[in-house]
Amino acid sequence: MQRAARVAAAAYLAVGGAASVRELDLAAQQWTLLNAARNISVPGAVPSHVHLDLLRAGVIEEPNLGLNDFDLRWVALSDWTYVSQIEGL
């Protein structure tokens, strides 16, 4: 089995697999956080968290303050999408 793995790795390298590896900094891209059901679209960040991006945009209050955690349950129960035009692909 190890021999097969070595042969596969050698074949991959022989056809230029290692030369085609590129690294992209996703944090440098512009991101948008979307929730279509609630018509919410705010600037996002990667890495981040939905609550943090909504807080930065002024959509929600601090989730860890008082009973806000209960009032903001809709955030956890909603579907969210991070969208970006990835530069350099």
Coordinates of C-alpha atoms in Angstrom, one line a residue:
M1 CA 0.0 0.0 0.0
Q2 CA 2.8 2.4 0.8
R3 CA 4.4 1.7 -2.6
A4 CA 1.1 2.6 -4.3
A5 CA 1.0 5.9 -2.4
R6 CA 4.6 6.7 -3.4
V7 CA 3.9 5.9 -7.0
A8 CA 0.8 8.1 -6.9
A9 CA 2.7 11.0 -5.3
A10 CA 5.5 10.7 -7.9
A11 CA 3.0 10.7 -10.7
Y12 CA 1.3 13.8 -9.3
L13 CA 4.6 15.6 -9.0
A14 CA 5.7 14.5 -12.5
V15 CA 2.7 16.2 -14.1
G16 CA 3.3 19.4 -12.3
G17 CA 1.0 19.1 -9.4
A18 CA 3.3 20.9 -7.0
A19 CA 4.0 23.7 -9.4
S20 CA 0.2 24.5 -9.6
V21 CA -0.3 25.0 -5.8
R22 CA -1.3 28.6 -5.0
E23 CA -2.1 30.2 -1.7
L24 CA -4.8 32.8 -1.4
D25 CA -5.4 35.1 1.6
L26 CA -9.1 34.9 2.0
A27 CA -9.1 37.5 4.8
A28 CA -7.9 40.0 2.2
Q29 CA -11.0 39.6 0.1
Q30 CA -14.2 41.7 0.5
W31 CA -17.0 39.6 2.0
T32 CA -20.7 40.1 2.4
L33 CA -22.9 38.3 5.0
L34 CA -26.3 37.5 3.6
N35 CA -29.6 36.2 5.0
A36 CA -32.1 36.2 2.1
A37 CA -35.2 35.3 4.3
R38 CA -34.8 38.4 6.4
N39 CA -33.4 40.6 3.7
I40 CA -30.1 41.2 5.6
S41 CA -26.9 42.1 3.8
V42 CA -23.9 43.4 5.8
P43 CA -20.1 43.6 5.3
G44 CA -18.5 40.4 6.6
A45 CA -15.1 39.2 7.4
V46 CA -13.2 35.9 7.2
P47 CA -12.4 34.5 9.7
S48 CA -15.4 35.7 11.7
H49 CA -18.7 34.7 13.1
V50 CA -22.2 35.8 12.1
H51 CA -22.9 37.4 15.5
L52 CA -19.7 39.5 15.3
D53 CA -20.4 40.7 11.8
L54 CA -24.0 41.6 12.7
L55 CA -22.8 43.4 15.8
R56 CA -20.2 45.4 13.8
A57 CA -23.0 46.4 11.3
G58 CA -25.3 47.6 14.1
V59 CA -28.0 44.9 13.3
I60 CA -27.9 43.4 16.7
E61 CA -26.8 44.4 20.2
E62 CA -24.1 42.7 22.2
P63 CA -25.2 39.0 22.5
N64 CA -23.5 38.4 25.8
L65 CA -25.2 41.3 27.6
G66 CA -28.2 40.7 29.8
L67 CA -30.9 38.5 28.1
N68 CA -29.8 39.4 24.6
D69 CA -28.9 35.8 24.0
F70 CA -32.5 34.9 24.2
D71 CA -33.7 37.8 22.0
L72 CA -31.1 36.9 19.4
R73 CA -32.0 33.2 19.0
W74 CA -33.2 34.0 15.5
V75 CA -29.6 34.5 14.5
A76 CA -28.6 30.9 15.3
L77 CA -31.8 29.5 13.8
S78 CA -31.4 31.4 10.5
D79 CA -29.4 30.4 7.4
W80 CA -26.4 32.7 6.6
T81 CA -24.1 32.8 3.6
Y82 CA -20.7 34.5 3.2
V83 CA -20.2 35.7 -0.3
S84 CA -17.1 37.1 -2.1
Q85 CA -15.7 37.5 -5.5
I86 CA -12.4 35.6 -5.0
E87 CA -9.6 37.4 -6.7
G88 CA -6.7 35.4 -8.2
L89 CA -8.4 32.1 -9.0

